[in-house]
Structure formats: structure tokens, C-alpha cells
mmCIF file with all atom_site columns, C-alpha atoms in Angstrom:
data_model
loop_
_atom_site.group_PDB
_atom_site.id
_atom_site.type_symbol
_atom_site.label_atom_id
_atom_site.label_alt_id
_atom_site.label_comp_id
_atom_site.label_asym_id
_atom_site.label_entity_id
_atom_site.label_seq_id
_atom_site.pdbx_PDB_ins_code
_atom_site.Cartn_x
_atom_site.Cartn_y
_atom_site.Cartn_z
_atom_site.occupancy
_atom_site.B_iso_or_equiv
_atom_site.pdbx_formal_charge
_atom_site.auth_seq_id
_atom_site.auth_comp_id
_atom_site.auth_asym_id
_atom_site.auth_atom_id
_atom_site.pdbx_PDB_model_num
ATOM 1   C CA . LEU A 1 1   ? 0.000   0.000  0.000   1.00 0.00 ? 139 LEU A CA 1
ATOM 2   C CA . PRO A 1 2   ? 1.256   3.508  -0.784  1.00 0.00 ? 140 PRO A CA 1
ATOM 3   C CA . LYS A 1 3   ? 1.883   5.719  2.211   1.00 0.00 ? 141 LYS A CA 1
ATOM 4   C CA . MET A 1 4   ? -0.557  8.566  2.862   1.00 0.00 ? 142 MET A CA 1
ATOM 5   C CA . ALA A 1 5   ? 0.940   12.040 2.632   1.00 0.00 ? 143 ALA A CA 1
ATOM 6   C CA . PHE A 1 6   ? 0.517   14.327 5.620   1.00 0.00 ? 144 PHE A CA 1
ATOM 7   C CA . VAL A 1 7   ? 1.149   17.948 6.509   1.00 0.00 ? 145 VAL A CA 1
ATOM 8   C CA . SER A 1 8   ? 4.019   18.245 9.008   1.00 0.00 ? 146 SER A CA 1
ATOM 9   C CA . GLU A 1 9   ? 4.504   22.021 8.884   1.00 0.00 ? 147 GLU A CA 1
ATOM 10  C CA . ILE A 1 10  ? 2.879   24.979 7.183   1.00 0.00 ? 148 ILE A CA 1
ATOM 11  C CA . MET A 1 11  ? 5.177   27.759 5.980   1.00 0.00 ? 149 MET A CA 1
ATOM 12  C CA . VAL A 1 12  ? 4.021   30.999 4.419   1.00 0.00 ? 150 VAL A CA 1
ATOM 13  C CA . TYR A 1 13  ? 6.130   33.783 2.983   1.00 0.00 ? 151 TYR A CA 1
ATOM 14  C CA . PRO A 1 14  ? 4.059   36.937 3.590   1.00 0.00 ? 152 PRO A CA 1
ATOM 15  C CA . VAL A 1 15  ? 6.461   39.169 1.626   1.00 0.00 ? 153 VAL A CA 1
ATOM 16  C CA . LYS A 1 16  ? 7.783   37.738 -1.637  1.00 0.00 ? 154 LYS A CA 1
ATOM 17  C CA . ALA A 1 17  ? 11.538  37.053 -1.347  1.00 0.00 ? 155 ALA A CA 1
ATOM 18  C CA . CYS A 1 18  ? 11.689  37.723 2.413   1.00 0.00 ? 156 CYS A CA 1
ATOM 19  C CA . GLN A 1 19  ? 11.946  35.090 5.146   1.00 0.00 ? 157 GLN A CA 1
ATOM 20  C CA . GLY A 1 20  ? 9.019   32.781 5.735   1.00 0.00 ? 158 GLY A CA 1
ATOM 21  C CA . VAL A 1 21  ? 7.201   31.933 8.926   1.00 0.00 ? 159 VAL A CA 1
ATOM 22  C CA . SER A 1 22  ? 5.804   28.659 10.251  1.00 0.00 ? 160 SER A CA 1
ATOM 23  C CA . ILE A 1 23  ? 2.128   28.903 11.191  1.00 0.00 ? 161 ILE A CA 1
ATOM 24  C CA . PRO A 1 24  ? 0.017   26.460 13.221  1.00 0.00 ? 162 PRO A CA 1
ATOM 25  C CA . THR A 1 25  ? -3.015  26.679 10.911  1.00 0.00 ? 163 THR A CA 1
ATOM 26  C CA . ALA A 1 26  ? -3.648  28.186 7.503   1.00 0.00 ? 164 ALA A CA 1
ATOM 27  C CA . GLN A 1 27  ? -6.712  29.566 5.841   1.00 0.00 ? 165 GLN A CA 1
ATOM 28  C CA . LEU A 1 28  ? -7.294  29.085 2.122   1.00 0.00 ? 166 LEU A CA 1
ATOM 29  C CA . THR A 1 29  ? -8.587  31.826 -0.134  1.00 0.00 ? 167 THR A CA 1
ATOM 30  C CA . LYS A 1 30  ? -11.460 31.083 -2.509  1.00 0.00 ? 168 LYS A CA 1
ATOM 31  C CA . GLU A 1 31  ? -8.795  30.569 -5.205  1.00 0.00 ? 169 GLU A CA 1
ATOM 32  C CA . GLY A 1 32  ? -7.109  27.839 -3.124  1.00 0.00 ? 170 GLY A CA 1
ATOM 33  C CA . CYS A 1 33  ? -4.065  29.872 -2.084  1.00 0.00 ? 171 CYS A CA 1
ATOM 34  C CA . LEU A 1 34  ? -2.714  29.959 1.450   1.00 0.00 ? 172 LEU A CA 1
ATOM 35  C CA . MET A 1 35  ? -3.818  33.168 3.165   1.00 0.00 ? 173 MET A CA 1
ATOM 36  C CA . TYR A 1 36  ? -0.913  35.571 3.799   1.00 0.00 ? 174 TYR A CA 1
ATOM 37  C CA . ASP A 1 37  ? 1.437   33.686 1.453   1.00 0.00 ? 175 ASP A CA 1
ATOM 38  C CA . ARG A 1 38  ? 3.208   36.217 -0.806  1.00 0.00 ? 176 ARG A CA 1
ATOM 39  C CA . GLU A 1 39  ? 0.469   38.766 -0.274  1.00 0.00 ? 177 GLU A CA 1
ATOM 40  C CA . TRP A 1 40  ? 3.025   41.596 -0.196  1.00 0.00 ? 178 TRP A CA 1
ATOM 41  C CA . CYS A 1 41  ? 5.926   42.323 -2.493  1.00 0.00 ? 179 CYS A CA 1
ATOM 42  C CA . ILE A 1 42  ? 8.727   44.856 -2.721  1.00 0.00 ? 180 ILE A CA 1
ATOM 43  C CA . VAL A 1 43  ? 9.129   46.746 -5.980  1.00 0.00 ? 181 VAL A CA 1
ATOM 44  C CA . ASP A 1 44  ? 11.426  49.275 -7.610  1.00 0.00 ? 182 ASP A CA 1
ATOM 45  C CA . ALA A 1 45  ? 8.872   52.091 -7.782  1.00 0.00 ? 183 ALA A CA 1
ATOM 46  C CA . THR A 1 46  ? 10.846  54.218 -10.240 1.00 0.00 ? 184 THR A CA 1
ATOM 47  C CA . GLY A 1 47  ? 12.384  51.536 -12.456 1.00 0.00 ? 185 GLY A CA 1
ATOM 48  C CA . THR A 1 48  ? 15.843  52.893 -11.675 1.00 0.00 ? 186 THR A CA 1
ATOM 49  C CA . ARG A 1 49  ? 17.566  49.520 -11.354 1.00 0.00 ? 187 ARG A CA 1
ATOM 50  C CA . TYR A 1 50  ? 14.873  46.897 -12.011 1.00 0.00 ? 188 TYR A CA 1
ATOM 51  C CA . PRO A 1 51  ? 11.728  46.943 -14.150 1.00 0.00 ? 189 PRO A CA 1
ATOM 52  C CA . LYS A 1 52  ? 9.351   49.568 -12.805 1.00 0.00 ? 190 LYS A CA 1
ATOM 53  C CA . MET A 1 53  ? 6.680   48.217 -10.410 1.00 0.00 ? 191 MET A CA 1
ATOM 54  C CA . GLN A 1 54  ? 7.751   44.599 -10.873 1.00 0.00 ? 192 GLN A CA 1
ATOM 55  C CA . ALA A 1 55  ? 7.861   42.394 -7.772  1.00 0.00 ? 193 ALA A CA 1
ATOM 56  C CA . LEU A 1 56  ? 11.514  41.933 -6.802  1.00 0.00 ? 194 LEU A CA 1
ATOM 57  C CA . SER A 1 57  ? 12.875  38.434 -6.291  1.00 0.00 ? 195 SER A CA 1
ATOM 58  C CA . LEU A 1 58  ? 15.905  36.982 -4.546  1.00 0.00 ? 196 LEU A CA 1
ATOM 59  C CA . ARG A 1 59  ? 17.515  36.573 -7.949  1.00 0.00 ? 197 ARG A CA 1
ATOM 60  C CA . ASN A 1 60  ? 17.713  40.307 -8.494  1.00 0.00 ? 198 ASN A CA 1
ATOM 61  C CA . PHE A 1 61  ? 17.825  41.492 -4.854  1.00 0.00 ? 199 PHE A CA 1
ATOM 62  C CA . PRO A 1 62  ? 19.409  38.875 -2.510  1.00 0.00 ? 200 PRO A CA 1
ATOM 63  C CA . ALA A 1 63  ? 19.362  41.269 0.476   1.00 0.00 ? 201 ALA A CA 1
ATOM 64  C CA . LEU A 1 64  ? 15.605  40.687 0.778   1.00 0.00 ? 202 LEU A CA 1
ATOM 65  C CA . ALA A 1 65  ? 16.393  37.277 2.315   1.00 0.00 ? 203 ALA A CA 1
ATOM 66  C CA . THR A 1 66  ? 17.691  39.038 5.432   1.00 0.00 ? 204 THR A CA 1
ATOM 67  C CA . ILE A 1 67  ? 14.283  40.543 6.251   1.00 0.00 ? 205 ILE A CA 1
ATOM 68  C CA . GLU A 1 68  ? 12.481  38.503 8.905   1.00 0.00 ? 206 GLU A CA 1
ATOM 69  C CA . THR A 1 69  ? 8.685   38.379 8.818   1.00 0.00 ? 207 THR A CA 1
ATOM 70  C CA . ILE A 1 70  ? 6.423   37.927 11.832  1.00 0.00 ? 208 ILE A CA 1
ATOM 71  C CA . LEU A 1 71  ? 2.757   37.273 11.194  1.00 0.00 ? 209 LEU A CA 1
ATOM 72  C CA . ASN A 1 72  ? 0.695   38.463 14.161  1.00 0.00 ? 210 ASN A CA 1
ATOM 73  C CA . THR A 1 73  ? -2.912  37.692 13.259  1.00 0.00 ? 211 THR A CA 1
ATOM 74  C CA . GLU A 1 74  ? -4.104  38.417 16.818  1.00 0.00 ? 212 GLU A CA 1
ATOM 75  C CA . ASN A 1 75  ? -2.981  42.046 16.489  1.00 0.00 ? 213 ASN A CA 1
ATOM 76  C CA . GLY A 1 76  ? -3.807  42.144 12.786  1.00 0.00 ? 214 GLY A CA 1
ATOM 77  C CA . GLU A 1 77  ? -0.311  43.022 11.647  1.00 0.00 ? 215 GLU A CA 1
ATOM 78  C CA . LEU A 1 78  ? 2.707   41.897 9.700   1.00 0.00 ? 216 LEU A CA 1
ATOM 79  C CA . VAL A 1 79  ? 6.029   42.840 11.303  1.00 0.00 ? 217 VAL A CA 1
ATOM 80  C CA . LEU A 1 80  ? 9.293   43.123 9.351   1.00 0.00 ? 218 LEU A CA 1
ATOM 81  C CA . CYS A 1 81  ? 12.618  43.006 11.189  1.00 0.00 ? 219 CYS A CA 1
ATOM 82  C CA . SER A 1 82  ? 16.109  43.356 9.830   1.00 0.00 ? 220 SER A CA 1
ATOM 83  C CA . PRO A 1 83  ? 19.598  42.793 11.233  1.00 0.00 ? 221 PRO A CA 1
ATOM 84  C CA . GLY A 1 84  ? 20.843  45.869 13.062  1.00 0.00 ? 222 GLY A CA 1
ATOM 85  C CA . CYS A 1 85  ? 17.493  47.641 12.907  1.00 0.00 ? 223 CYS A CA 1
ATOM 86  C CA . ASP A 1 86  ? 16.206  48.971 16.233  1.00 0.00 ? 224 ASP A CA 1
ATOM 87  C CA . HIS A 1 87  ? 12.648  49.587 15.053  1.00 0.00 ? 225 HIS A CA 1
ATOM 88  C CA . PRO A 1 88  ? 10.690  46.905 13.192  1.00 0.00 ? 226 PRO A CA 1
ATOM 89  C CA . LEU A 1 89  ? 8.164   47.838 10.525  1.00 0.00 ? 227 LEU A CA 1
ATOM 90  C CA . HIS A 1 90  ? 4.511   47.217 11.479  1.00 0.00 ? 228 HIS A CA 1
ATOM 91  C CA . ILE A 1 91  ? 2.032   46.793 8.619   1.00 0.00 ? 229 ILE A CA 1
ATOM 92  C CA . LYS A 1 92  ? -1.715  46.244 9.064   1.00 0.00 ? 230 LYS A CA 1
ATOM 93  C CA . LEU A 1 93  ? -2.930  42.969 7.554   1.00 0.00 ? 231 LEU A CA 1
ATOM 94  C CA . ASP A 1 94  ? -5.973  44.766 6.161   1.00 0.00 ? 232 ASP A CA 1
ATOM 95  C CA . SER A 1 95  ? -4.504  47.561 4.048   1.00 0.00 ? 233 SER A CA 1
ATOM 96  C CA . SER A 1 96  ? -6.195  50.911 4.017   1.00 0.00 ? 234 SER A CA 1
ATOM 97  C CA . ASP A 1 97  ? -8.064  51.759 0.829   1.00 0.00 ? 235 ASP A CA 1
ATOM 98  C CA . LYS A 1 98  ? -7.143  55.395 1.528   1.00 0.00 ? 236 LYS A CA 1
ATOM 99  C CA . ASN A 1 99  ? -3.621  54.807 0.239   1.00 0.00 ? 237 ASN A CA 1
ATOM 100 C CA . GLU A 1 100 ? -2.585  55.029 -3.416  1.00 0.00 ? 238 GLU A CA 1
ATOM 101 C CA . HIS A 1 101 ? -3.783  52.209 -5.684  1.00 0.00 ? 239 HIS A CA 1
ATOM 102 C CA . VAL A 1 102 ? -1.235  50.928 -8.219  1.00 0.00 ? 240 VAL A CA 1
ATOM 103 C CA . GLU A 1 103 ? -0.670  47.922 -10.450 1.00 0.00 ? 241 GLU A CA 1
ATOM 104 C CA . VAL A 1 104 ? 2.267   45.630 -9.691  1.00 0.00 ? 242 VAL A CA 1
ATOM 105 C CA . GLU A 1 105 ? 3.787   43.280 -12.292 1.00 0.00 ? 243 GLU A CA 1
ATOM 106 C CA . CYS A 1 106 ? 4.083   39.750 -10.898 1.00 0.00 ? 244 CYS A CA 1
ATOM 107 C CA . GLY A 1 107 ? 6.227   37.287 -12.781 1.00 0.00 ? 245 GLY A CA 1
ATOM 108 C CA . GLY A 1 108 ? 9.684   35.835 -12.894 1.00 0.00 ? 246 GLY A CA 1
ATOM 109 C CA . ALA A 1 109 ? 12.027  33.112 -14.000 1.00 0.00 ? 247 ALA A CA 1
ATOM 110 C CA . SER A 1 110 ? 11.305  29.550 -12.979 1.00 0.00 ? 248 SER A CA 1
ATOM 111 C CA . THR A 1 111 ? 13.611  27.960 -10.413 1.00 0.00 ? 249 THR A CA 1
ATOM 112 C CA . THR A 1 112 ? 12.882  24.468 -11.748 1.00 0.00 ? 250 THR A CA 1
ATOM 113 C CA . SER A 1 113 ? 12.976  24.890 -15.522 1.00 0.00 ? 251 SER A CA 1
ATOM 114 C CA . ALA A 1 114 ? 14.185  27.180 -18.270 1.00 0.00 ? 252 ALA A CA 1
ATOM 115 C CA . GLY A 1 115 ? 10.758  28.801 -18.422 1.00 0.00 ? 253 GLY A CA 1
ATOM 116 C CA . SER A 1 116 ? 9.131   31.624 -16.540 1.00 0.00 ? 254 SER A CA 1
ATOM 117 C CA . TRP A 1 117 ? 5.851   32.398 -14.811 1.00 0.00 ? 255 TRP A CA 1
ATOM 118 C CA . HIS A 1 118 ? 3.629   35.417 -15.193 1.00 0.00 ? 256 HIS A CA 1
ATOM 119 C CA . LEU A 1 119 ? 0.561   36.477 -13.180 1.00 0.00 ? 257 LEU A CA 1
ATOM 120 C CA . GLY A 1 120 ? 0.216   39.816 -14.918 1.00 0.00 ? 258 GLY A CA 1
ATOM 121 C CA . LEU A 1 121 ? -0.677  43.156 -13.383 1.00 0.00 ? 259 LEU A CA 1
ATOM 122 C CA . LEU A 1 122 ? -2.285  42.885 -9.954  1.00 0.00 ? 260 LEU A CA 1
ATOM 123 C CA . ASP A 1 123 ? -4.110  45.681 -8.164  1.00 0.00 ? 261 ASP A CA 1
ATOM 124 C CA . SER A 1 124 ? -2.186  46.814 -5.095  1.00 0.00 ? 262 SER A CA 1
ATOM 125 C CA . ILE A 1 125 ? -2.243  49.476 -2.412  1.00 0.00 ? 263 ILE A CA 1
ATOM 126 C CA . HIS A 1 126 ? 0.813   51.473 -1.320  1.00 0.00 ? 264 HIS A CA 1
ATOM 127 C CA . GLU A 1 127 ? 1.619   50.668 2.330   1.00 0.00 ? 265 GLU A CA 1
ATOM 128 C CA . GLY A 1 128 ? 2.512   54.263 3.137   1.00 0.00 ? 266 GLY A CA 1
ATOM 129 C CA . LYS A 1 129 ? 5.525   56.506 3.577   1.00 0.00 ? 267 LYS A CA 1
ATOM 130 C CA . HIS A 1 130 ? 6.571   54.879 6.881   1.00 0.00 ? 268 HIS A CA 1
ATOM 131 C CA . ALA A 1 131 ? 7.000   51.510 5.123   1.00 0.00 ? 269 ALA A CA 1
ATOM 132 C CA . GLU A 1 132 ? 8.761   53.112 2.175   1.00 0.00 ? 270 GLU A CA 1
ATOM 133 C CA . LYS A 1 133 ? 11.219  54.890 4.514   1.00 0.00 ? 271 LYS A CA 1
ATOM 134 C CA . TRP A 1 134 ? 11.907  51.754 6.575   1.00 0.00 ? 272 TRP A CA 1
ATOM 135 C CA . LEU A 1 135 ? 12.714  49.692 3.470   1.00 0.00 ? 273 LEU A CA 1
ATOM 136 C CA . SER A 1 136 ? 14.733  52.467 1.855   1.00 0.00 ? 274 SER A CA 1
ATOM 137 C CA . ASP A 1 137 ? 16.790  52.988 5.022   1.00 0.00 ? 275 ASP A CA 1
ATOM 138 C CA . TYR A 1 138 ? 17.486  49.285 5.517   1.00 0.00 ? 276 TYR A CA 1
ATOM 139 C CA . LEU A 1 139 ? 18.135  48.369 1.889   1.00 0.00 ? 277 LEU A CA 1
ATOM 140 C CA . ASN A 1 140 ? 19.947  51.668 1.189   1.00 0.00 ? 278 ASN A CA 1
ATOM 141 C CA . ARG A 1 141 ? 17.731  52.185 -1.844  1.00 0.00 ? 279 ARG A CA 1
ATOM 142 C CA . PRO A 1 142 ? 15.408  55.202 -2.007  1.00 0.00 ? 280 PRO A CA 1
ATOM 143 C CA . ASP A 1 143 ? 13.224  53.639 -4.714  1.00 0.00 ? 281 ASP A CA 1
ATOM 144 C CA . VAL A 1 144 ? 11.915  50.467 -3.040  1.00 0.00 ? 282 VAL A CA 1
ATOM 145 C CA . VAL A 1 145 ? 8.293   50.284 -1.895  1.00 0.00 ? 283 VAL A CA 1
ATOM 146 C CA . ILE A 1 146 ? 6.196   47.507 -0.350  1.00 0.00 ? 284 ILE A CA 1
ATOM 147 C CA . TYR A 1 147 ? 2.719   46.685 -1.678  1.00 0.00 ? 285 TYR A CA 1
ATOM 148 C CA . PRO A 1 148 ? 0.085   44.108 -0.780  1.00 0.00 ? 286 PRO A CA 1
ATOM 149 C CA . ILE A 1 149 ? -0.563  42.238 -4.012  1.00 0.00 ? 287 ILE A CA 1
ATOM 150 C CA . ASN A 1 150 ? -3.471  39.989 -3.067  1.00 0.00 ? 288 ASN A CA 1
ATOM 151 C CA . SER A 1 151 ? -5.440  42.338 -0.824  1.00 0.00 ? 289 SER A CA 1
ATOM 152 C CA . SER A 1 152 ? -8.732  41.658 -2.597  1.00 0.00 ? 290 SER A CA 1
ATOM 153 C CA . LEU A 1 153 ? -8.745  37.855 -2.161  1.00 0.00 ? 291 LEU A CA 1
ATOM 154 C CA . ASN A 1 154 ? -11.670 36.555 -0.124  1.00 0.00 ? 292 ASN A CA 1
ATOM 155 C CA . LYS A 1 155 ? -11.174 34.166 2.778   1.00 0.00 ? 293 LYS A CA 1
ATOM 156 C CA . THR A 1 156 ? -12.767 30.751 2.999   1.00 0.00 ? 294 THR A CA 1
ATOM 157 C CA . THR A 1 157 ? -13.361 28.597 6.047   1.00 0.00 ? 295 THR A CA 1
ATOM 158 C CA . CYS A 1 158 ? -11.111 25.748 4.924   1.00 0.00 ? 296 CYS A CA 1
ATOM 159 C CA . ARG A 1 159 ? -8.242  25.349 7.395   1.00 0.00 ? 297 ARG A CA 1
ATOM 160 C CA . LEU A 1 160 ? -5.053  23.310 7.133   1.00 0.00 ? 298 LEU A CA 1
ATOM 161 C CA . THR A 1 161 ? -3.201  22.196 10.247  1.00 0.00 ? 299 THR A CA 1
ATOM 162 C CA . PRO A 1 162 ? -0.235  19.894 10.766  1.00 0.00 ? 300 PRO A CA 1
ATOM 163 C CA . ALA A 1 163 ? -2.597  17.676 12.786  1.00 0.00 ? 301 ALA A CA 1
ATOM 164 C CA . ASN A 1 164 ? -4.662  16.942 9.643   1.00 0.00 ? 302 ASN A CA 1
ATOM 165 C CA . ARG A 1 165 ? -2.407  14.029 8.782   1.00 0.00 ? 303 ARG A CA 1
ATOM 166 C CA . ASN A 1 166 ? -4.980  12.404 6.502   1.00 0.00 ? 304 ASN A CA 1
ATOM 167 C CA . LEU A 1 167 ? -6.124  15.599 4.806   1.00 0.00 ? 305 LEU A CA 1
ATOM 168 C CA . ASN A 1 168 ? -7.337  14.963 1.266   1.00 0.00 ? 306 ASN A CA 1
ATOM 169 C CA . LEU A 1 169 ? -5.935  17.798 -0.869  1.00 0.00 ? 307 LEU A CA 1
ATOM 170 C CA . GLN A 1 170 ? -7.332  16.420 -4.114  1.00 0.00 ? 308 GLN A CA 1
ATOM 171 C CA . GLY A 1 171 ? -8.890  19.199 -6.147  1.00 0.00 ? 309 GLY A CA 1
ATOM 172 C CA . ILE A 1 172 ? -7.303  22.010 -4.149  1.00 0.00 ? 310 ILE A CA 1
ATOM 173 C CA . CYS A 1 173 ? -5.025  24.233 -6.220  1.00 0.00 ? 311 CYS A CA 1
ATOM 174 C CA . PHE A 1 174 ? -1.844  25.464 -4.560  1.00 0.00 ? 312 PHE A CA 1
#
């Protein structure tokens, strides 16, 4: 008999290319994505060094891997910490619609083949000047900005936990 697969740990990467975080349970969006997984990205807002408004990856900006993410759903915030930084960046999980709306280009080269992937332009909301300043100060780049890229996705009630060892994932798109 084949062995049944099971979930031993759930990792999400709230900010594309930054460190991930292990979570005890995960909610799926109506599209089948893990809630809070790559829902924010960092972009070159001016196109000075990288394509304008394209989500940066570790391939083109390895320093992003040094940014630690803390997902605090109880307080409704995402916290970013960096080595040598005295003040972490606090971002609300539910972005304010009062901030500037922009389109962010999401795509990149495949890590497993010679191809690439492309999600197209996704509606996003600027996280504010405080986030822009924190990133610019840490990364020593005045043109980097953080945006939530999946802020409009609806939540579902489906939950994944490591305890669901016999969870049938057939038909769920990840």
C-alpha cells in the first residue's frame, strides 16, 4: 500500500523574497491559495535599477532574504525586522483603501525549468511613507516600496493544520 501524505509544517512567505514563517493553521482563499502567502511584495517604484513596479525576487535582490517576517494575526499586523534595525516595521494585515492604488507586475524566472511564470498586473495598495522609509533605510535604496498584491482575495473557512495528517488535498489548487 502507498503511504498517505501528511502535513508536518505549514510555511508561508508573507512578503515575496523575504523570510518565511511557520504557522500552526492556515486559511485558504477562494482561489485555493494559502492566506498571507506572498500577499506583499517589494518593488522598484521608479524603475531605476529593475523593471518599474515589478515584484523583486531573490535573484535580483538577494538582500531581501535578510528581512524577517512575523505574522501576528491576533494584532492584525505583519512585522518586518532586519539585522541591526532597532525599530521593526509594522504593517496592518488589512490595508487601508485610503492609500494610493497601483498595479504591480508579478512574474519571474522559474527555479525548476528554463521557463518563466507570469501572473500579470495585480491591483495593489501602497503601504505608506513609513514603510517606504523603513525599506529604503534598511536596503539603502530610495526607490523600493512595499505593496500588498493579493489584498482583494476573499477568505474561505477551509483550514489546514499539521494535525490533519490524513487531509485529502485532491482538487485544491496550490
